[in-house]
mmCIF file with all atom_site columns, C-alpha atoms in Angstrom:
data_model
loop_
_atom_site.group_PDB
_atom_site.id
_atom_site.type_symbol
_atom_site.label_atom_id
_atom_site.label_alt_id
_atom_site.label_comp_id
_atom_site.label_asym_id
_atom_site.label_entity_id
_atom_site.label_seq_id
_atom_site.pdbx_PDB_ins_code
_atom_site.Cartn_x
_atom_site.Cartn_y
_atom_site.Cartn_z
_atom_site.occupancy
_atom_site.B_iso_or_equiv
_atom_site.pdbx_formal_charge
_atom_site.auth_seq_id
_atom_site.auth_comp_id
_atom_site.auth_asym_id
_atom_site.auth_atom_id
_atom_site.pdbx_PDB_model_num
ATOM 1   C CA . UNK P 1 1   ? -8.429  9.111   15.115  1.00 0.00 ? 1   UNK P CA 1
ATOM 2   C CA . UNK P 1 2   ? -5.741  6.782   13.781  1.00 0.00 ? 2   UNK P CA 1
ATOM 3   C CA . UNK P 1 3   ? -2.485  8.647   13.038  1.00 0.00 ? 3   UNK P CA 1
ATOM 4   C CA . UNK P 1 4   ? 0.771   7.324   11.637  1.00 0.00 ? 4   UNK P CA 1
ATOM 5   C CA . UNK P 1 5   ? 3.618   9.770   11.381  1.00 0.00 ? 5   UNK P CA 1
ATOM 6   C CA . UNK P 1 6   ? 6.855   8.737   9.679   1.00 0.00 ? 6   UNK P CA 1
ATOM 7   C CA . UNK P 1 7   ? 10.238  10.361  10.122  1.00 0.00 ? 7   UNK P CA 1
ATOM 8   C CA . UNK P 1 8   ? 13.880  9.692   9.392   1.00 0.00 ? 8   UNK P CA 1
ATOM 9   C CA . UNK P 1 9   ? 13.972  10.023  5.626   1.00 0.00 ? 9   UNK P CA 1
ATOM 10  C CA . UNK P 1 10  ? 16.596  11.996  3.777   1.00 0.00 ? 10  UNK P CA 1
ATOM 11  C CA . UNK P 1 11  ? 19.523  11.882  1.359   1.00 0.00 ? 11  UNK P CA 1
ATOM 12  C CA . UNK P 1 12  ? 22.036  9.039   1.835   1.00 0.00 ? 12  UNK P CA 1
ATOM 13  C CA . UNK P 1 13  ? 24.896  7.768   -0.289  1.00 0.00 ? 13  UNK P CA 1
ATOM 14  C CA . UNK P 1 14  ? 24.845  4.322   -1.898  1.00 0.00 ? 14  UNK P CA 1
ATOM 15  C CA . UNK P 1 15  ? 25.954  1.706   0.629   1.00 0.00 ? 15  UNK P CA 1
ATOM 16  C CA . UNK P 1 16  ? 24.849  3.867   3.528   1.00 0.00 ? 16  UNK P CA 1
ATOM 17  C CA . UNK P 1 17  ? 22.259  3.329   6.251   1.00 0.00 ? 17  UNK P CA 1
ATOM 18  C CA . UNK P 1 18  ? 19.133  5.027   7.423   1.00 0.00 ? 18  UNK P CA 1
ATOM 19  C CA . UNK P 1 19  ? 16.538  4.323   10.149  1.00 0.00 ? 19  UNK P CA 1
ATOM 20  C CA . UNK P 1 20  ? 12.925  5.228   9.576   1.00 0.00 ? 20  UNK P CA 1
ATOM 21  C CA . UNK P 1 21  ? 10.496  5.618   12.461  1.00 0.00 ? 21  UNK P CA 1
ATOM 22  C CA . UNK P 1 22  ? 6.710   5.718   12.613  1.00 0.00 ? 22  UNK P CA 1
ATOM 23  C CA . UNK P 1 23  ? 4.825   7.068   15.612  1.00 0.00 ? 23  UNK P CA 1
ATOM 24  C CA . UNK P 1 24  ? 1.379   5.632   15.998  1.00 0.00 ? 24  UNK P CA 1
ATOM 25  C CA . UNK P 1 25  ? -1.615  7.039   17.925  1.00 0.00 ? 25  UNK P CA 1
ATOM 26  C CA . UNK P 1 26  ? -5.369  6.692   18.054  1.00 0.00 ? 26  UNK P CA 1
ATOM 27  C CA . UNK P 1 27  ? -5.440  2.905   18.353  1.00 0.00 ? 27  UNK P CA 1
ATOM 28  C CA . UNK P 1 28  ? -4.016  0.076   20.407  1.00 0.00 ? 28  UNK P CA 1
ATOM 29  C CA . UNK P 1 29  ? -0.714  -0.261  18.656  1.00 0.00 ? 29  UNK P CA 1
ATOM 30  C CA . UNK P 1 30  ? 0.233   -3.564  20.269  1.00 0.00 ? 30  UNK P CA 1
ATOM 31  C CA . UNK P 1 31  ? -2.896  -5.263  18.840  1.00 0.00 ? 31  UNK P CA 1
ATOM 32  C CA . UNK P 1 32  ? -2.088  -4.825  15.154  1.00 0.00 ? 32  UNK P CA 1
ATOM 33  C CA . UNK P 1 33  ? 0.335   -6.087  12.546  1.00 0.00 ? 33  UNK P CA 1
ATOM 34  C CA . UNK P 1 34  ? 2.292   -3.190  10.994  1.00 0.00 ? 34  UNK P CA 1
ATOM 35  C CA . UNK P 1 35  ? 3.854   -2.788  7.569   1.00 0.00 ? 35  UNK P CA 1
ATOM 36  C CA . UNK P 1 36  ? 6.115   -0.643  5.461   1.00 0.00 ? 36  UNK P CA 1
ATOM 37  C CA . UNK P 1 37  ? 5.183   0.090   1.830   1.00 0.00 ? 37  UNK P CA 1
ATOM 38  C CA . UNK P 1 38  ? 7.264   2.125   -0.579  1.00 0.00 ? 38  UNK P CA 1
ATOM 39  C CA . UNK P 1 39  ? 6.671   4.014   -3.790  1.00 0.00 ? 39  UNK P CA 1
ATOM 40  C CA . UNK P 1 40  ? 9.547   5.007   -6.123  1.00 0.00 ? 40  UNK P CA 1
ATOM 41  C CA . UNK P 1 41  ? 9.166   8.410   -7.816  1.00 0.00 ? 41  UNK P CA 1
ATOM 42  C CA . UNK P 1 42  ? 6.453   8.161   -10.474 1.00 0.00 ? 42  UNK P CA 1
ATOM 43  C CA . UNK P 1 43  ? 6.002   4.435   -9.920  1.00 0.00 ? 43  UNK P CA 1
ATOM 44  C CA . UNK P 1 44  ? 3.531   2.083   -8.217  1.00 0.00 ? 44  UNK P CA 1
ATOM 45  C CA . UNK P 1 45  ? 3.285   0.684   -4.710  1.00 0.00 ? 45  UNK P CA 1
ATOM 46  C CA . UNK P 1 46  ? 5.560   -1.989  -3.354  1.00 0.00 ? 46  UNK P CA 1
ATOM 47  C CA . UNK P 1 47  ? 5.113   -3.802  -0.005  1.00 0.00 ? 47  UNK P CA 1
ATOM 48  C CA . UNK P 1 48  ? 8.408   -3.943  1.830   1.00 0.00 ? 48  UNK P CA 1
ATOM 49  C CA . UNK P 1 49  ? 7.903   -5.700  5.173   1.00 0.00 ? 49  UNK P CA 1
ATOM 50  C CA . UNK P 1 50  ? 5.517   -6.461  7.984   1.00 0.00 ? 50  UNK P CA 1
ATOM 51  C CA . UNK P 1 51  ? 5.709   -7.484  11.637  1.00 0.00 ? 51  UNK P CA 1
ATOM 52  C CA . UNK P 1 52  ? 3.388   -9.266  13.988  1.00 0.00 ? 52  UNK P CA 1
ATOM 53  C CA . UNK P 1 53  ? 1.960   -7.653  17.091  1.00 0.00 ? 53  UNK P CA 1
ATOM 54  C CA . UNK P 1 54  ? 4.623   -9.020  19.446  1.00 0.00 ? 54  UNK P CA 1
ATOM 55  C CA . UNK P 1 55  ? 7.488   -8.836  16.907  1.00 0.00 ? 55  UNK P CA 1
ATOM 56  C CA . UNK P 1 56  ? 7.789   -12.678 16.752  1.00 0.00 ? 56  UNK P CA 1
ATOM 57  C CA . UNK P 1 57  ? 7.126   -12.841 13.019  1.00 0.00 ? 57  UNK P CA 1
ATOM 58  C CA . UNK P 1 58  ? 8.633   -10.633 10.324  1.00 0.00 ? 58  UNK P CA 1
ATOM 59  C CA . UNK P 1 59  ? 8.413   -10.874 6.581   1.00 0.00 ? 59  UNK P CA 1
ATOM 60  C CA . UNK P 1 60  ? 10.196  -9.048  3.783   1.00 0.00 ? 60  UNK P CA 1
ATOM 61  C CA . UNK P 1 61  ? 10.059  -8.594  0.050   1.00 0.00 ? 61  UNK P CA 1
ATOM 62  C CA . UNK P 1 62  ? 12.992  -10.465 -1.550  1.00 0.00 ? 62  UNK P CA 1
ATOM 63  C CA . UNK P 1 63  ? 14.742  -7.318  -2.761  1.00 0.00 ? 63  UNK P CA 1
ATOM 64  C CA . UNK P 1 64  ? 15.402  -6.082  0.797   1.00 0.00 ? 64  UNK P CA 1
ATOM 65  C CA . UNK P 1 65  ? 16.046  -9.331  2.600   1.00 0.00 ? 65  UNK P CA 1
ATOM 66  C CA . UNK P 1 66  ? 19.338  -9.227  4.510   1.00 0.00 ? 66  UNK P CA 1
ATOM 67  C CA . UNK P 1 67  ? 19.571  -5.449  4.149   1.00 0.00 ? 67  UNK P CA 1
ATOM 68  C CA . UNK P 1 68  ? 16.441  -4.094  5.900   1.00 0.00 ? 68  UNK P CA 1
ATOM 69  C CA . UNK P 1 69  ? 15.120  -4.923  9.359   1.00 0.00 ? 69  UNK P CA 1
ATOM 70  C CA . UNK P 1 70  ? 11.632  -4.129  10.653  1.00 0.00 ? 70  UNK P CA 1
ATOM 71  C CA . UNK P 1 71  ? 11.051  -3.741  14.363  1.00 0.00 ? 71  UNK P CA 1
ATOM 72  C CA . UNK P 1 72  ? 8.654   -2.226  16.805  1.00 0.00 ? 72  UNK P CA 1
ATOM 73  C CA . UNK P 1 73  ? 8.464   -0.914  20.366  1.00 0.00 ? 73  UNK P CA 1
ATOM 74  C CA . UNK P 1 74  ? 4.962   -1.387  21.683  1.00 0.00 ? 74  UNK P CA 1
ATOM 75  C CA . UNK P 1 75  ? 5.666   0.664   24.808  1.00 0.00 ? 75  UNK P CA 1
ATOM 76  C CA . UNK P 1 76  ? 6.605   3.625   22.644  1.00 0.00 ? 76  UNK P CA 1
ATOM 77  C CA . UNK P 1 77  ? 3.895   2.884   20.028  1.00 0.00 ? 77  UNK P CA 1
ATOM 78  C CA . UNK P 1 78  ? 6.557   3.006   17.362  1.00 0.00 ? 78  UNK P CA 1
ATOM 79  C CA . UNK P 1 79  ? 7.505   1.104   14.242  1.00 0.00 ? 79  UNK P CA 1
ATOM 80  C CA . UNK P 1 80  ? 10.969  1.140   12.702  1.00 0.00 ? 80  UNK P CA 1
ATOM 81  C CA . UNK P 1 81  ? 12.766  0.205   9.502   1.00 0.00 ? 81  UNK P CA 1
ATOM 82  C CA . UNK P 1 82  ? 16.524  -0.081  9.680   1.00 0.00 ? 82  UNK P CA 1
ATOM 83  C CA . UNK P 1 83  ? 17.878  0.173   6.116   1.00 0.00 ? 83  UNK P CA 1
ATOM 84  C CA . UNK P 1 84  ? 21.478  -0.876  5.425   1.00 0.00 ? 84  UNK P CA 1
ATOM 85  C CA . UNK P 1 85  ? 23.491  -1.229  2.216   1.00 0.00 ? 85  UNK P CA 1
ATOM 86  C CA . UNK P 1 86  ? 21.176  1.187   0.478   1.00 0.00 ? 86  UNK P CA 1
ATOM 87  C CA . UNK P 1 87  ? 21.018  1.186   -3.313  1.00 0.00 ? 87  UNK P CA 1
ATOM 88  C CA . UNK P 1 88  ? 19.743  3.728   -5.849  1.00 0.00 ? 88  UNK P CA 1
ATOM 89  C CA . UNK P 1 89  ? 16.762  1.536   -6.452  1.00 0.00 ? 89  UNK P CA 1
ATOM 90  C CA . UNK P 1 90  ? 15.676  1.973   -2.798  1.00 0.00 ? 90  UNK P CA 1
ATOM 91  C CA . UNK P 1 91  ? 14.871  5.592   -3.521  1.00 0.00 ? 91  UNK P CA 1
ATOM 92  C CA . UNK P 1 92  ? 11.206  6.022   -2.682  1.00 0.00 ? 92  UNK P CA 1
ATOM 93  C CA . UNK P 1 93  ? 8.580   7.416   -0.390  1.00 0.00 ? 93  UNK P CA 1
ATOM 94  C CA . UNK P 1 94  ? 8.240   4.970   2.520   1.00 0.00 ? 94  UNK P CA 1
ATOM 95  C CA . UNK P 1 95  ? 4.829   4.629   4.075   1.00 0.00 ? 95  UNK P CA 1
ATOM 96  C CA . UNK P 1 96  ? 4.056   3.234   7.466   1.00 0.00 ? 96  UNK P CA 1
ATOM 97  C CA . UNK P 1 97  ? 0.811   1.222   7.423   1.00 0.00 ? 97  UNK P CA 1
ATOM 98  C CA . UNK P 1 98  ? -1.430  -0.540  9.824   1.00 0.00 ? 98  UNK P CA 1
ATOM 99  C CA . UNK P 1 99  ? -1.886  -3.799  8.040   1.00 0.00 ? 99  UNK P CA 1
ATOM 100 C CA . UNK P 1 100 ? -1.608  -7.496  7.972   1.00 0.00 ? 100 UNK P CA 1
ATOM 101 C CA . UNK P 1 101 ? -3.391  -7.865  4.629   1.00 0.00 ? 101 UNK P CA 1
ATOM 102 C CA . UNK P 1 102 ? -5.288  -4.889  3.198   1.00 0.00 ? 102 UNK P CA 1
ATOM 103 C CA . UNK P 1 103 ? -4.213  -1.461  4.355   1.00 0.00 ? 103 UNK P CA 1
ATOM 104 C CA . UNK P 1 104 ? -6.797  0.608   6.072   1.00 0.00 ? 104 UNK P CA 1
ATOM 105 C CA . UNK P 1 105 ? -4.466  3.253   7.441   1.00 0.00 ? 105 UNK P CA 1
ATOM 106 C CA . UNK P 1 106 ? -1.423  4.888   5.932   1.00 0.00 ? 106 UNK P CA 1
ATOM 107 C CA . UNK P 1 107 ? 1.003   7.492   7.134   1.00 0.00 ? 107 UNK P CA 1
ATOM 108 C CA . UNK P 1 108 ? 1.883   10.503  4.964   1.00 0.00 ? 108 UNK P CA 1
ATOM 109 C CA . UNK P 1 109 ? 5.210   8.967   3.953   1.00 0.00 ? 109 UNK P CA 1
ATOM 110 C CA . UNK P 1 110 ? 8.866   9.930   4.240   1.00 0.00 ? 110 UNK P CA 1
ATOM 111 C CA . UNK P 1 111 ? 11.166  10.292  1.270   1.00 0.00 ? 111 UNK P CA 1
ATOM 112 C CA . UNK P 1 112 ? 14.426  8.354   1.080   1.00 0.00 ? 112 UNK P CA 1
ATOM 113 C CA . UNK P 1 113 ? 16.851  9.364   -1.662  1.00 0.00 ? 113 UNK P CA 1
ATOM 114 C CA . UNK P 1 114 ? 19.908  7.215   -2.305  1.00 0.00 ? 114 UNK P CA 1
ATOM 115 C CA . UNK P 1 115 ? 22.374  9.137   -4.431  1.00 0.00 ? 115 UNK P CA 1
ATOM 116 C CA . UNK P 1 116 ? 25.971  10.189  -4.500  1.00 0.00 ? 116 UNK P CA 1
ATOM 117 C CA . UNK C 2 1   ? 4.702   -14.550 -6.112  1.00 0.00 ? 1   UNK C CA 1
ATOM 118 C CA . UNK C 2 2   ? 1.315   -13.532 -7.366  1.00 0.00 ? 2   UNK C CA 1
ATOM 119 C CA . UNK C 2 3   ? 1.522   -10.933 -10.149 1.00 0.00 ? 3   UNK C CA 1
ATOM 120 C CA . UNK C 2 4   ? -1.287  -8.411  -10.376 1.00 0.00 ? 4   UNK C CA 1
ATOM 121 C CA . UNK C 2 5   ? -1.934  -6.843  -13.794 1.00 0.00 ? 5   UNK C CA 1
ATOM 122 C CA . UNK C 2 6   ? -4.212  -3.772  -14.180 1.00 0.00 ? 6   UNK C CA 1
ATOM 123 C CA . UNK C 2 7   ? -5.778  -2.472  -17.358 1.00 0.00 ? 7   UNK C CA 1
ATOM 124 C CA . UNK C 2 8   ? -5.916  -0.090  -18.962 1.00 0.00 ? 8   UNK C CA 1
ATOM 125 C CA . UNK C 2 9   ? -2.897  1.877   -17.792 1.00 0.00 ? 9   UNK C CA 1
ATOM 126 C CA . UNK C 2 10  ? -4.800  5.126   -18.498 1.00 0.00 ? 10  UNK C CA 1
ATOM 127 C CA . UNK C 2 11  ? -8.507  5.636   -18.764 1.00 0.00 ? 11  UNK C CA 1
ATOM 128 C CA . UNK C 2 12  ? -9.907  8.891   -20.162 1.00 0.00 ? 12  UNK C CA 1
ATOM 129 C CA . UNK C 2 13  ? -13.428 9.568   -18.945 1.00 0.00 ? 13  UNK C CA 1
ATOM 130 C CA . UNK C 2 14  ? -15.760 12.552  -18.931 1.00 0.00 ? 14  UNK C CA 1
ATOM 131 C CA . UNK C 2 15  ? -17.275 13.730  -15.591 1.00 0.00 ? 15  UNK C CA 1
ATOM 132 C CA . UNK C 2 16  ? -20.589 11.953  -14.985 1.00 0.00 ? 16  UNK C CA 1
ATOM 133 C CA . UNK C 2 17  ? -19.610 8.954   -17.068 1.00 0.00 ? 17  UNK C CA 1
ATOM 134 C CA . UNK C 2 18  ? -19.014 5.416   -15.839 1.00 0.00 ? 18  UNK C CA 1
ATOM 135 C CA . UNK C 2 19  ? -15.449 4.078   -15.386 1.00 0.00 ? 19  UNK C CA 1
ATOM 136 C CA . UNK C 2 20  ? -14.568 0.400   -15.373 1.00 0.00 ? 20  UNK C CA 1
ATOM 137 C CA . UNK C 2 21  ? -11.089 -0.677  -14.171 1.00 0.00 ? 21  UNK C CA 1
ATOM 138 C CA . UNK C 2 22  ? -9.742  -4.222  -14.422 1.00 0.00 ? 22  UNK C CA 1
ATOM 139 C CA . UNK C 2 23  ? -7.343  -6.210  -12.318 1.00 0.00 ? 23  UNK C CA 1
ATOM 140 C CA . UNK C 2 24  ? -6.074  -9.709  -13.091 1.00 0.00 ? 24  UNK C CA 1
ATOM 141 C CA . UNK C 2 25  ? -4.184  -12.061 -10.770 1.00 0.00 ? 25  UNK C CA 1
ATOM 142 C CA . UNK C 2 26  ? -1.645  -14.596 -12.061 1.00 0.00 ? 26  UNK C CA 1
ATOM 143 C CA . UNK C 2 27  ? -3.371  -17.223 -9.895  1.00 0.00 ? 27  UNK C CA 1
ATOM 144 C CA . UNK C 2 28  ? -6.481  -17.308 -7.810  1.00 0.00 ? 28  UNK C CA 1
ATOM 145 C CA . UNK C 2 29  ? -6.621  -14.958 -4.901  1.00 0.00 ? 29  UNK C CA 1
ATOM 146 C CA . UNK C 2 30  ? -10.218 -15.953 -3.912  1.00 0.00 ? 30  UNK C CA 1
ATOM 147 C CA . UNK C 2 31  ? -11.883 -12.685 -2.782  1.00 0.00 ? 31  UNK C CA 1
ATOM 148 C CA . UNK C 2 32  ? -8.779  -11.399 -0.995  1.00 0.00 ? 32  UNK C CA 1
ATOM 149 C CA . UNK C 2 33  ? -8.417  -8.282  -3.056  1.00 0.00 ? 33  UNK C CA 1
ATOM 150 C CA . UNK C 2 34  ? -8.394  -4.591  -2.214  1.00 0.00 ? 34  UNK C CA 1
ATOM 151 C CA . UNK C 2 35  ? -8.617  -1.385  -4.224  1.00 0.00 ? 35  UNK C CA 1
ATOM 152 C CA . UNK C 2 36  ? -6.932  1.914   -3.380  1.00 0.00 ? 36  UNK C CA 1
ATOM 153 C CA . UNK C 2 37  ? -7.198  5.449   -4.711  1.00 0.00 ? 37  UNK C CA 1
ATOM 154 C CA . UNK C 2 38  ? -4.132  7.768   -4.748  1.00 0.00 ? 38  UNK C CA 1
ATOM 155 C CA . UNK C 2 39  ? -4.074  11.419  -5.643  1.00 0.00 ? 39  UNK C CA 1
ATOM 156 C CA . UNK C 2 40  ? -0.829  13.329  -6.348  1.00 0.00 ? 40  UNK C CA 1
ATOM 157 C CA . UNK C 2 41  ? 1.230   13.990  -3.247  1.00 0.00 ? 41  UNK C CA 1
ATOM 158 C CA . UNK C 2 42  ? -1.048  11.921  -1.029  1.00 0.00 ? 42  UNK C CA 1
ATOM 159 C CA . UNK C 2 43  ? -0.971  8.523   0.569   1.00 0.00 ? 43  UNK C CA 1
ATOM 160 C CA . UNK C 2 44  ? -3.217  5.866   -0.943  1.00 0.00 ? 44  UNK C CA 1
ATOM 161 C CA . UNK C 2 45  ? -6.762  5.525   0.425   1.00 0.00 ? 45  UNK C CA 1
ATOM 162 C CA . UNK C 2 46  ? -8.538  2.198   0.874   1.00 0.00 ? 46  UNK C CA 1
ATOM 163 C CA . UNK C 2 47  ? -11.683 2.018   -1.208  1.00 0.00 ? 47  UNK C CA 1
ATOM 164 C CA . UNK C 2 48  ? -12.696 -1.653  -1.355  1.00 0.00 ? 48  UNK C CA 1
ATOM 165 C CA . UNK C 2 49  ? -11.614 -4.840  0.517   1.00 0.00 ? 49  UNK C CA 1
ATOM 166 C CA . UNK C 2 50  ? -12.724 -8.457  0.217   1.00 0.00 ? 50  UNK C CA 1
ATOM 167 C CA . UNK C 2 51  ? -13.247 -7.687  -3.493  1.00 0.00 ? 51  UNK C CA 1
ATOM 168 C CA . UNK C 2 52  ? -16.608 -5.951  -2.971  1.00 0.00 ? 52  UNK C CA 1
ATOM 169 C CA . UNK C 2 53  ? -16.856 -4.411  0.508   1.00 0.00 ? 53  UNK C CA 1
ATOM 170 C CA . UNK C 2 54  ? -16.652 -0.619  0.602   1.00 0.00 ? 54  UNK C CA 1
ATOM 171 C CA . UNK C 2 55  ? -14.386 0.794   3.266   1.00 0.00 ? 55  UNK C CA 1
ATOM 172 C CA . UNK C 2 56  ? -15.780 3.207   5.809   1.00 0.00 ? 56  UNK C CA 1
ATOM 173 C CA . UNK C 2 57  ? -16.843 6.518   4.291   1.00 0.00 ? 57  UNK C CA 1
ATOM 174 C CA . UNK C 2 58  ? -16.444 5.449   0.697   1.00 0.00 ? 58  UNK C CA 1
ATOM 175 C CA . UNK C 2 59  ? -19.329 6.668   -1.551  1.00 0.00 ? 59  UNK C CA 1
ATOM 176 C CA . UNK C 2 60  ? -21.712 4.175   -3.035  1.00 0.00 ? 60  UNK C CA 1
ATOM 177 C CA . UNK C 2 61  ? -20.630 5.134   -6.599  1.00 0.00 ? 61  UNK C CA 1
ATOM 178 C CA . UNK C 2 62  ? -17.587 2.959   -6.021  1.00 0.00 ? 62  UNK C CA 1
ATOM 179 C CA . UNK C 2 63  ? -18.255 -0.760  -6.381  1.00 0.00 ? 63  UNK C CA 1
ATOM 180 C CA . UNK C 2 64  ? -16.004 -3.827  -6.652  1.00 0.00 ? 64  UNK C CA 1
ATOM 181 C CA . UNK C 2 65  ? -16.713 -7.233  -8.111  1.00 0.00 ? 65  UNK C CA 1
ATOM 182 C CA . UNK C 2 66  ? -15.002 -10.445 -9.095  1.00 0.00 ? 66  UNK C CA 1
ATOM 183 C CA . UNK C 2 67  ? -13.292 -13.387 -7.510  1.00 0.00 ? 67  UNK C CA 1
ATOM 184 C CA . UNK C 2 68  ? -10.532 -15.835 -8.383  1.00 0.00 ? 68  UNK C CA 1
ATOM 185 C CA . UNK C 2 69  ? -8.355  -14.089 -10.929 1.00 0.00 ? 69  UNK C CA 1
ATOM 186 C CA . UNK C 2 70  ? -10.608 -11.381 -12.497 1.00 0.00 ? 70  UNK C CA 1
ATOM 187 C CA . UNK C 2 71  ? -11.739 -8.252  -10.655 1.00 0.00 ? 71  UNK C CA 1
ATOM 188 C CA . UNK C 2 72  ? -13.354 -4.994  -11.569 1.00 0.00 ? 72  UNK C CA 1
ATOM 189 C CA . UNK C 2 73  ? -13.664 -1.606  -9.902  1.00 0.00 ? 73  UNK C CA 1
ATOM 190 C CA . UNK C 2 74  ? -16.552 0.460   -11.197 1.00 0.00 ? 74  UNK C CA 1
ATOM 191 C CA . UNK C 2 75  ? -17.110 4.150   -10.593 1.00 0.00 ? 75  UNK C CA 1
ATOM 192 C CA . UNK C 2 76  ? -20.725 4.703   -11.625 1.00 0.00 ? 76  UNK C CA 1
ATOM 193 C CA . UNK C 2 77  ? -20.659 8.424   -12.269 1.00 0.00 ? 77  UNK C CA 1
ATOM 194 C CA . UNK C 2 78  ? -17.246 10.108  -12.124 1.00 0.00 ? 78  UNK C CA 1
ATOM 195 C CA . UNK C 2 79  ? -16.946 13.198  -9.979  1.00 0.00 ? 79  UNK C CA 1
ATOM 196 C CA . UNK C 2 80  ? -14.087 15.694  -10.272 1.00 0.00 ? 80  UNK C CA 1
ATOM 197 C CA . UNK C 2 81  ? -12.495 14.355  -7.095  1.00 0.00 ? 81  UNK C CA 1
ATOM 198 C CA . UNK C 2 82  ? -12.334 10.800  -8.524  1.00 0.00 ? 82  UNK C CA 1
ATOM 199 C CA . UNK C 2 83  ? -9.603  11.589  -11.067 1.00 0.00 ? 83  UNK C CA 1
ATOM 200 C CA . UNK C 2 84  ? -6.653  9.762   -9.564  1.00 0.00 ? 84  UNK C CA 1
ATOM 201 C CA . UNK C 2 85  ? -4.596  6.590   -9.811  1.00 0.00 ? 85  UNK C CA 1
ATOM 202 C CA . UNK C 2 86  ? -6.200  3.328   -8.704  1.00 0.00 ? 86  UNK C CA 1
ATOM 203 C CA . UNK C 2 87  ? -4.305  0.263   -7.473  1.00 0.00 ? 87  UNK C CA 1
ATOM 204 C CA . UNK C 2 88  ? -5.465  -3.278  -6.766  1.00 0.00 ? 88  UNK C CA 1
ATOM 205 C CA . UNK C 2 89  ? -3.680  -5.467  -4.159  1.00 0.00 ? 89  UNK C CA 1
ATOM 206 C CA . UNK C 2 90  ? -3.949  -9.137  -3.302  1.00 0.00 ? 90  UNK C CA 1
ATOM 207 C CA . UNK C 2 91  ? -3.556  -10.471 0.209   1.00 0.00 ? 91  UNK C CA 1
ATOM 208 C CA . UNK C 2 92  ? -4.482  -14.154 -0.358  1.00 0.00 ? 92  UNK C CA 1
ATOM 209 C CA . UNK C 2 93  ? -0.959  -15.507 -0.687  1.00 0.00 ? 93  UNK C CA 1
ATOM 210 C CA . UNK C 2 94  ? 1.832   -13.638 1.068   1.00 0.00 ? 94  UNK C CA 1
ATOM 211 C CA . UNK C 2 95  ? 4.591   -12.842 1.530   1.00 0.00 ? 95  UNK C CA 1
ATOM 212 C CA . UNK C 2 96  ? 4.764   -10.821 -0.515  1.00 0.00 ? 96  UNK C CA 1
ATOM 213 C CA . UNK C 2 97  ? 1.678   -8.707  -0.619  1.00 0.00 ? 97  UNK C CA 1
ATOM 214 C CA . UNK C 2 98  ? 1.510   -7.541  -4.213  1.00 0.00 ? 98  UNK C CA 1
ATOM 215 C CA . UNK C 2 99  ? -0.020  -4.549  -5.985  1.00 0.00 ? 99  UNK C CA 1
ATOM 216 C CA . UNK C 2 100 ? -0.993  -3.985  -9.563  1.00 0.00 ? 100 UNK C CA 1
ATOM 217 C CA . UNK C 2 101 ? 0.803   -1.349  -11.573 1.00 0.00 ? 101 UNK C CA 1
ATOM 218 C CA . UNK C 2 102 ? -2.102  1.073   -11.343 1.00 0.00 ? 102 UNK C CA 1
ATOM 219 C CA . UNK C 2 103 ? -4.698  2.680   -13.625 1.00 0.00 ? 103 UNK C CA 1
ATOM 220 C CA . UNK C 2 104 ? -4.735  6.440   -14.036 1.00 0.00 ? 104 UNK C CA 1
ATOM 221 C CA . UNK C 2 105 ? -8.224  7.867   -14.488 1.00 0.00 ? 105 UNK C CA 1
ATOM 222 C CA . UNK C 2 106 ? -7.939  11.217  -16.277 1.00 0.00 ? 106 UNK C CA 1
ATOM 223 C CA . UNK C 2 107 ? -10.347 13.831  -17.520 1.00 0.00 ? 107 UNK C CA 1
ATOM 224 C CA . UNK C 2 108 ? -11.404 13.332  -21.147 1.00 0.00 ? 108 UNK C CA 1
#
């Protein structure tokens, strides 16, 4: 059974940093593109970033370019999202997803709140 | 960036009735379109990909159609568990992958 379990969310002040993690199991992690998708409270879904199987390609939505970094450790079957210079508008539930294009598997999400 | 527009924002339907949800792309996405269902407090669930292919385990009452810029998700006979928010998503031209704003299907 495919499982994606996020961790690392919490309350952070504007301008602060946070690192999200996603532990994957039930599939060959190193064979799949992975993504982060977020959802602000009461709002719709927004794709944030994705990363190729070997980490050689990474793509980001414009609003996080230069502030967020997606990475992965295939040996640990883990996906990460380093978030710097956080803003109030980054407040959202962040989902880890197994996806290059459409998203067949989602984690349960971790809440990031940016507030003073 | 391809903008996805869903209509209506809210759809009020009685159990057992048919629901028709629309999704429009700002430019052609071919058949590279997916539909998701999301219930409160849960992650989204993939319903349809490639515009009309049901994902594993999705009941036959869910069907997708369309290509290019106009797409439709039809729920043939609404069950109580189908009341939720539905999102479309294009994956033809990325980055970025883009989602529609969602349609909430509520009980009439």
